[in-house]
mmCIF file with all atom_site columns, C-alpha atoms in Angstrom:
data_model
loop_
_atom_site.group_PDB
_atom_site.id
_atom_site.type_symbol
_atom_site.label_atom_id
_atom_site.label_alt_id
_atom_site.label_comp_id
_atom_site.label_asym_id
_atom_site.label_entity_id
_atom_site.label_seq_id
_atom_site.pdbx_PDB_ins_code
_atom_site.Cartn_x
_atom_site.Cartn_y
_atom_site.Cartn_z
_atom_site.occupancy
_atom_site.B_iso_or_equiv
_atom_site.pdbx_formal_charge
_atom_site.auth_seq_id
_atom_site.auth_comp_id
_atom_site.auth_asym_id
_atom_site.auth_atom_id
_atom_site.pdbx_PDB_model_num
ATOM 1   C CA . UNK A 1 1   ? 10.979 -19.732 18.400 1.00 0.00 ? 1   UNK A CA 1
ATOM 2   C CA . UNK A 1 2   ? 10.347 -16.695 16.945 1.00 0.00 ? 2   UNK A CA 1
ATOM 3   C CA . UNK A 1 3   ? 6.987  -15.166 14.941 1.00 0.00 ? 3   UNK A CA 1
ATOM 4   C CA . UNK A 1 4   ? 6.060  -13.365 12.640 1.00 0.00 ? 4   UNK A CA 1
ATOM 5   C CA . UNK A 1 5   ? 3.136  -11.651 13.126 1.00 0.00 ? 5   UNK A CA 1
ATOM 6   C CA . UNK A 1 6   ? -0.423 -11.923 10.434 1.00 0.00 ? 6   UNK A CA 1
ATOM 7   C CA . UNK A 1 7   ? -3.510 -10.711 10.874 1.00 0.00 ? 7   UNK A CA 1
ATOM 8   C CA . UNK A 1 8   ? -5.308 -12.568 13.668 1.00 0.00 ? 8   UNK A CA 1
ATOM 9   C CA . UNK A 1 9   ? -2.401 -15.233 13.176 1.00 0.00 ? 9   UNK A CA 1
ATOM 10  C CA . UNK A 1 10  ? 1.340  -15.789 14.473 1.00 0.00 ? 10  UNK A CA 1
ATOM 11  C CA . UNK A 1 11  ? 3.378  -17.636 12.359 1.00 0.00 ? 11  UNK A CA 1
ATOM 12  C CA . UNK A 1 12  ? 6.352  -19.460 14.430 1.00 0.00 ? 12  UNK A CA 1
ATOM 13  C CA . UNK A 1 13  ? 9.419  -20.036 12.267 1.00 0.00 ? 13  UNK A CA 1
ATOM 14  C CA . UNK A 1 14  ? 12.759 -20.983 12.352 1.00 0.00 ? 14  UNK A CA 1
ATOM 15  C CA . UNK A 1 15  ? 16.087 -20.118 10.519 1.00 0.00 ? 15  UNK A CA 1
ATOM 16  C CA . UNK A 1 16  ? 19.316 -22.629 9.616  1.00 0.00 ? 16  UNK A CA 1
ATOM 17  C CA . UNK A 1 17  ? 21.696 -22.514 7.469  1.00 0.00 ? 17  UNK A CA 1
ATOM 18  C CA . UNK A 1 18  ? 22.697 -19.572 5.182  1.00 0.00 ? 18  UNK A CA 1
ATOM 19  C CA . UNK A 1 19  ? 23.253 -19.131 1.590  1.00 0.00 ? 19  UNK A CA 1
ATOM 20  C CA . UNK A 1 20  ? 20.145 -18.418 -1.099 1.00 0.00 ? 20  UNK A CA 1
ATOM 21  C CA . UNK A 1 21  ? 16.665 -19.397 0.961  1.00 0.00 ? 21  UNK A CA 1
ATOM 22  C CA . UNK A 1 22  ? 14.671 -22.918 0.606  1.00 0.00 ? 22  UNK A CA 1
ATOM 23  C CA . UNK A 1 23  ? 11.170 -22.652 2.965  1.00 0.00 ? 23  UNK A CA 1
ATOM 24  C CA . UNK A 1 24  ? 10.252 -26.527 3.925  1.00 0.00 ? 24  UNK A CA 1
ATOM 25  C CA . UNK A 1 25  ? 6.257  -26.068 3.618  1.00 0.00 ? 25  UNK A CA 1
ATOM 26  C CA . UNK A 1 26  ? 4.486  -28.971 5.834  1.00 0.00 ? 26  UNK A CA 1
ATOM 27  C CA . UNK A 1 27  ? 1.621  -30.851 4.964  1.00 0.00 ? 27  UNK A CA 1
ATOM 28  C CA . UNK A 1 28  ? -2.428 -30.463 6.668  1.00 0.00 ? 28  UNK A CA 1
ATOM 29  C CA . UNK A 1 29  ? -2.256 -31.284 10.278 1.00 0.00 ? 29  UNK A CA 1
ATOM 30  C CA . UNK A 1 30  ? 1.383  -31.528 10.338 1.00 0.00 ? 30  UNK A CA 1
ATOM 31  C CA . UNK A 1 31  ? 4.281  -29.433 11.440 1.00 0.00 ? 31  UNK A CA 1
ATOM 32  C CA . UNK A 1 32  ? 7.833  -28.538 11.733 1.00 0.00 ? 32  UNK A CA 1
ATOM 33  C CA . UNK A 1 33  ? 8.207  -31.189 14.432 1.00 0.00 ? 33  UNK A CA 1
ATOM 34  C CA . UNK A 1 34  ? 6.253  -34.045 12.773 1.00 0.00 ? 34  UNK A CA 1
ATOM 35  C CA . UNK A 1 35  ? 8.401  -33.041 9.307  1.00 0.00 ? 35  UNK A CA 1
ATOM 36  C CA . UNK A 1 36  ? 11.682 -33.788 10.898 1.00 0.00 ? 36  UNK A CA 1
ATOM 37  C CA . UNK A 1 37  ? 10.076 -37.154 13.150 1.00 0.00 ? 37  UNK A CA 1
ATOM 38  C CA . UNK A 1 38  ? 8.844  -38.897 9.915  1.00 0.00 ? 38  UNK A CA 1
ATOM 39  C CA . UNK A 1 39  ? 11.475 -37.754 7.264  1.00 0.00 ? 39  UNK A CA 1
ATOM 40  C CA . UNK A 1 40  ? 9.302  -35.472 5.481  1.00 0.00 ? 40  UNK A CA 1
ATOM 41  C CA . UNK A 1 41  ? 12.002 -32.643 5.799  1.00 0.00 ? 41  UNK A CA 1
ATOM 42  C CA . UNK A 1 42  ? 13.021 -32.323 2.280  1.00 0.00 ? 42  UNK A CA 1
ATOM 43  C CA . UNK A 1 43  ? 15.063 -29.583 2.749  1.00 0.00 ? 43  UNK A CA 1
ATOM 44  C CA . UNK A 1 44  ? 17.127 -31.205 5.375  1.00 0.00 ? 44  UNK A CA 1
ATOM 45  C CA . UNK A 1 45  ? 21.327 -31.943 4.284  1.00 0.00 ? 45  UNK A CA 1
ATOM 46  C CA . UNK A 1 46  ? 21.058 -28.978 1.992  1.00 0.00 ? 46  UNK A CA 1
ATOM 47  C CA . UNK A 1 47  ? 24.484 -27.315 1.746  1.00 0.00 ? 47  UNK A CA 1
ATOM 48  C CA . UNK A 1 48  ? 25.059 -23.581 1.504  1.00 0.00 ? 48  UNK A CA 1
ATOM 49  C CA . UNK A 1 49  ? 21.091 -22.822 1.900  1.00 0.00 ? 49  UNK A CA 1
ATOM 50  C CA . UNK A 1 50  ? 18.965 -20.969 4.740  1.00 0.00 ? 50  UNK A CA 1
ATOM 51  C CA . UNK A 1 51  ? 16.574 -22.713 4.946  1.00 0.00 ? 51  UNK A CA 1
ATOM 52  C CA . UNK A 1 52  ? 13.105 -21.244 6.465  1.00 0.00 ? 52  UNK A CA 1
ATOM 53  C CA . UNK A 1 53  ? 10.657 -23.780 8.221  1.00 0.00 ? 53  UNK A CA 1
ATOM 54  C CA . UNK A 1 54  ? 7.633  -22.459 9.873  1.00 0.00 ? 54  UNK A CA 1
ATOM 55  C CA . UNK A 1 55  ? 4.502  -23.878 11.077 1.00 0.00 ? 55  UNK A CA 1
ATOM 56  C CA . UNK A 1 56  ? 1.218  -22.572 8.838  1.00 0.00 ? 56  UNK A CA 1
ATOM 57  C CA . UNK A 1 57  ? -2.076 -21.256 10.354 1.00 0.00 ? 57  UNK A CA 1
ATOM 58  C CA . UNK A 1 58  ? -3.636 -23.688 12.810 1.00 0.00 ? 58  UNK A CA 1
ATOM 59  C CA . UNK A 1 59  ? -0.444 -26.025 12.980 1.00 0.00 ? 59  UNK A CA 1
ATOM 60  C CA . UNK A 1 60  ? 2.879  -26.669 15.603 1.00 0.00 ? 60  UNK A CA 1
ATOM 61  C CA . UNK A 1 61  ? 3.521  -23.530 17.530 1.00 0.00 ? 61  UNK A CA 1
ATOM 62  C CA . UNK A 1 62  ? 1.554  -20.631 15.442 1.00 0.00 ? 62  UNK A CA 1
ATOM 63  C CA . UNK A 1 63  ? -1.222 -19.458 17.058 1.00 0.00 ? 63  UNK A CA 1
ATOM 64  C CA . UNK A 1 64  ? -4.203 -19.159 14.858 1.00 0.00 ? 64  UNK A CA 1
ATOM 65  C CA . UNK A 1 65  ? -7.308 -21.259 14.244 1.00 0.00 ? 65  UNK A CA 1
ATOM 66  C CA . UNK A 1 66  ? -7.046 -23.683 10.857 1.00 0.00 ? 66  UNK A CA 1
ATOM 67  C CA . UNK A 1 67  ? -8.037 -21.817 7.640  1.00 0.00 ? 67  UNK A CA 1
ATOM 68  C CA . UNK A 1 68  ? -8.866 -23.040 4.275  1.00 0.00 ? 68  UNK A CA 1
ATOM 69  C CA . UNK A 1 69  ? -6.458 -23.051 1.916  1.00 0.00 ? 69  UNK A CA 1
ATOM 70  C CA . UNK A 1 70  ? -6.510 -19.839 0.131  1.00 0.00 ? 70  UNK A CA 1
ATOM 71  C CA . UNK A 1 71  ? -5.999 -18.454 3.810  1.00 0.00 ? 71  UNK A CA 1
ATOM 72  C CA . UNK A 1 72  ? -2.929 -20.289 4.205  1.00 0.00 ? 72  UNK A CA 1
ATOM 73  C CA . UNK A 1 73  ? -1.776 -19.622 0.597  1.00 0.00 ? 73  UNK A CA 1
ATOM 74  C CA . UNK A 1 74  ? -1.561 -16.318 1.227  1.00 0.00 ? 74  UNK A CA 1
ATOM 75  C CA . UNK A 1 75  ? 0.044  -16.776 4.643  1.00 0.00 ? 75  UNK A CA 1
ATOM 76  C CA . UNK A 1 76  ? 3.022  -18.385 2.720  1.00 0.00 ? 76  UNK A CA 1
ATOM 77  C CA . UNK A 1 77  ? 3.169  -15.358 0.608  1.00 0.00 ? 77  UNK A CA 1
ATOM 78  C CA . UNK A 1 78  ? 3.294  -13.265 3.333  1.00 0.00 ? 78  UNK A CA 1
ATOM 79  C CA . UNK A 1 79  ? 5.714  -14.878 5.004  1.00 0.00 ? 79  UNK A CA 1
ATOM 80  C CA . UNK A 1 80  ? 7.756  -15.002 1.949  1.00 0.00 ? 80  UNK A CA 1
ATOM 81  C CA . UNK A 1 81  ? 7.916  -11.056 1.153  1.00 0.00 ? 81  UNK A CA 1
ATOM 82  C CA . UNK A 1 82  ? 8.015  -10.045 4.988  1.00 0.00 ? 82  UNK A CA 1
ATOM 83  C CA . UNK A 1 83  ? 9.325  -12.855 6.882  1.00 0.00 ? 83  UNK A CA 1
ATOM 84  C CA . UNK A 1 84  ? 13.112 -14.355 6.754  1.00 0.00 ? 84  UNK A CA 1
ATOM 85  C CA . UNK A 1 85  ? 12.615 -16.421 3.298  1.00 0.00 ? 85  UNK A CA 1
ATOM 86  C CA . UNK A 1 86  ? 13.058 -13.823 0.724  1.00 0.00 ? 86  UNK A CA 1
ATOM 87  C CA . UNK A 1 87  ? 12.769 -14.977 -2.820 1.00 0.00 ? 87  UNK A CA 1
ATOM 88  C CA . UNK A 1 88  ? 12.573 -18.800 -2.861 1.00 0.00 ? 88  UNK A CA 1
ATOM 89  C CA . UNK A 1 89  ? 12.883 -22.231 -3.540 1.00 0.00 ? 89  UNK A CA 1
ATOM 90  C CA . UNK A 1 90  ? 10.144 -24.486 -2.152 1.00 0.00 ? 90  UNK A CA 1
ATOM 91  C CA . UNK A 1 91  ? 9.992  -27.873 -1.235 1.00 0.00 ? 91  UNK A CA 1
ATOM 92  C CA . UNK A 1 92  ? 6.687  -29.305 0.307  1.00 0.00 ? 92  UNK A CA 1
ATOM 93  C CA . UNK A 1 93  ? 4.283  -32.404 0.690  1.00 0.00 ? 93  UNK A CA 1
ATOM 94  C CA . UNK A 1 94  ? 1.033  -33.048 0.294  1.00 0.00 ? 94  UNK A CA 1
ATOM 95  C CA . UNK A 1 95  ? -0.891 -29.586 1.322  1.00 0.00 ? 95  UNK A CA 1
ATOM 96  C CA . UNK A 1 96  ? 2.572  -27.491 1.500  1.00 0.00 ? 96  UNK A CA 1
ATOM 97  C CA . UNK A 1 97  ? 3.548  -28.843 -1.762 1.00 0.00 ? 97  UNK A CA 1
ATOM 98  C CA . UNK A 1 98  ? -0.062 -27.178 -2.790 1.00 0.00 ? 98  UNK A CA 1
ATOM 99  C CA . UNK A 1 99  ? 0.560  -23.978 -1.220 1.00 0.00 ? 99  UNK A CA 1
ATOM 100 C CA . UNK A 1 100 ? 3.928  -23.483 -2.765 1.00 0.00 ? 100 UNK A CA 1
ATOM 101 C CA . UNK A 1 101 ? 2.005  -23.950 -6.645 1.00 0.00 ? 101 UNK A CA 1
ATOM 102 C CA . UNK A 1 102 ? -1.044 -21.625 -5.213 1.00 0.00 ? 102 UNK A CA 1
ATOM 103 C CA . UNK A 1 103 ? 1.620  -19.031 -3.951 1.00 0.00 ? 103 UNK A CA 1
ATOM 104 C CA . UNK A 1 104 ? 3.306  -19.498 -7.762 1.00 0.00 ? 104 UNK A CA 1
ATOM 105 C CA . UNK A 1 105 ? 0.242  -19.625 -9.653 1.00 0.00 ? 105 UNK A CA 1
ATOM 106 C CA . UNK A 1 106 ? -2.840 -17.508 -7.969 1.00 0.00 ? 106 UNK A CA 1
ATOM 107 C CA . UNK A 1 107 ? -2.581 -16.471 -4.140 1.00 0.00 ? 107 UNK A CA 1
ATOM 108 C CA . UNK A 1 108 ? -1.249 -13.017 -5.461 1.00 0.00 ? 108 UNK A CA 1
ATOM 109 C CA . UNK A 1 109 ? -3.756 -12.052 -7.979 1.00 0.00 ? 109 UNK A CA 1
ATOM 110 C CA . UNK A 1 110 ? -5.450 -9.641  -5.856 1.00 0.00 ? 110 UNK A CA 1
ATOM 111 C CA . UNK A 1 111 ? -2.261 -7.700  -4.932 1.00 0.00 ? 111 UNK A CA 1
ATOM 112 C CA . UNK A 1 112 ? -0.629 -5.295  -6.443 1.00 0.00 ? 112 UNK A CA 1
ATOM 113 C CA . UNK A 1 113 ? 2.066  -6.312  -9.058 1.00 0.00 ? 113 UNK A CA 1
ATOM 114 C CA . UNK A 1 114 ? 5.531  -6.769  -7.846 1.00 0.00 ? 114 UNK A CA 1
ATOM 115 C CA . UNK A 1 115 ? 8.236  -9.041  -7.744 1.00 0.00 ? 115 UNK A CA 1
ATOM 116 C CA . UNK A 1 116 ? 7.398  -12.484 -7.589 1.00 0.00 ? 116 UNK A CA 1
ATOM 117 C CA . UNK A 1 117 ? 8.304  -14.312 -3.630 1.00 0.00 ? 117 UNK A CA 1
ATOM 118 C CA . UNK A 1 118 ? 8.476  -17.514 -5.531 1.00 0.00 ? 118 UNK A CA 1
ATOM 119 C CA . UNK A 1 119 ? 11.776 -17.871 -7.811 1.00 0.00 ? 119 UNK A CA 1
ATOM 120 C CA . UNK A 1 120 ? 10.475 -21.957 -8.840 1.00 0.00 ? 120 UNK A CA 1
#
């Protein structure tokens, strides 16, 4: 699976799919694997998309301990503008659903201005 690489955090990810980009963001204590086992993939059977999963700090196959949630906030951002997602849609539950409205509405507000990673 391949990573991308944070400070003092690897994010594993993976890539299906092509067409404008959807990240699937998991929930606390959940993962890419656990997603797909109990339905919770909400961007599965989406035609013509790319569609970006990837396990968040602490969780699956990235190797990092568990943050709080501003940490992995910004984590999704990252991975947005540097990682394989581009701008994007974003469907997620329960804590993923929560880092997709932080990454919208305040994880950037210490960085410098610049296109947003989060189209809605």
């Amino acid at each position: 699976m391949p990573t991308l690489d944070l400070p003092r955090c690897r994010l594993a990810y993976r890539v299906t799919g092509s067409g404008p980009a959807v990240v699937q963001l998991h929930g606390l204590m959940s993962d890419q694997v656990a997603n797909a086992a109990g339905g919770l993939d909400l961007a599965a059977g989406l035609p013509a998309h790319r569609i970006v999963r990837y396990d968040a700090r602490g969780h699956g196959a990235s190797a990092a301990e568990l943050a709080q949630w501003p940490r992995l906030c910004a984590d999704f951002v990252h991975q947005v503008e540097s990682g394989p997602a581009g701008g994007s849609e974003l469907p997620g539950c329960r804590t993923g659903g929560g880092d997709a409205q932080g990454a919208r509405h305040g994880a950037r507000r210490q960085q410098p201005a610049g296109p947003e990673p989060v189209t809605r």
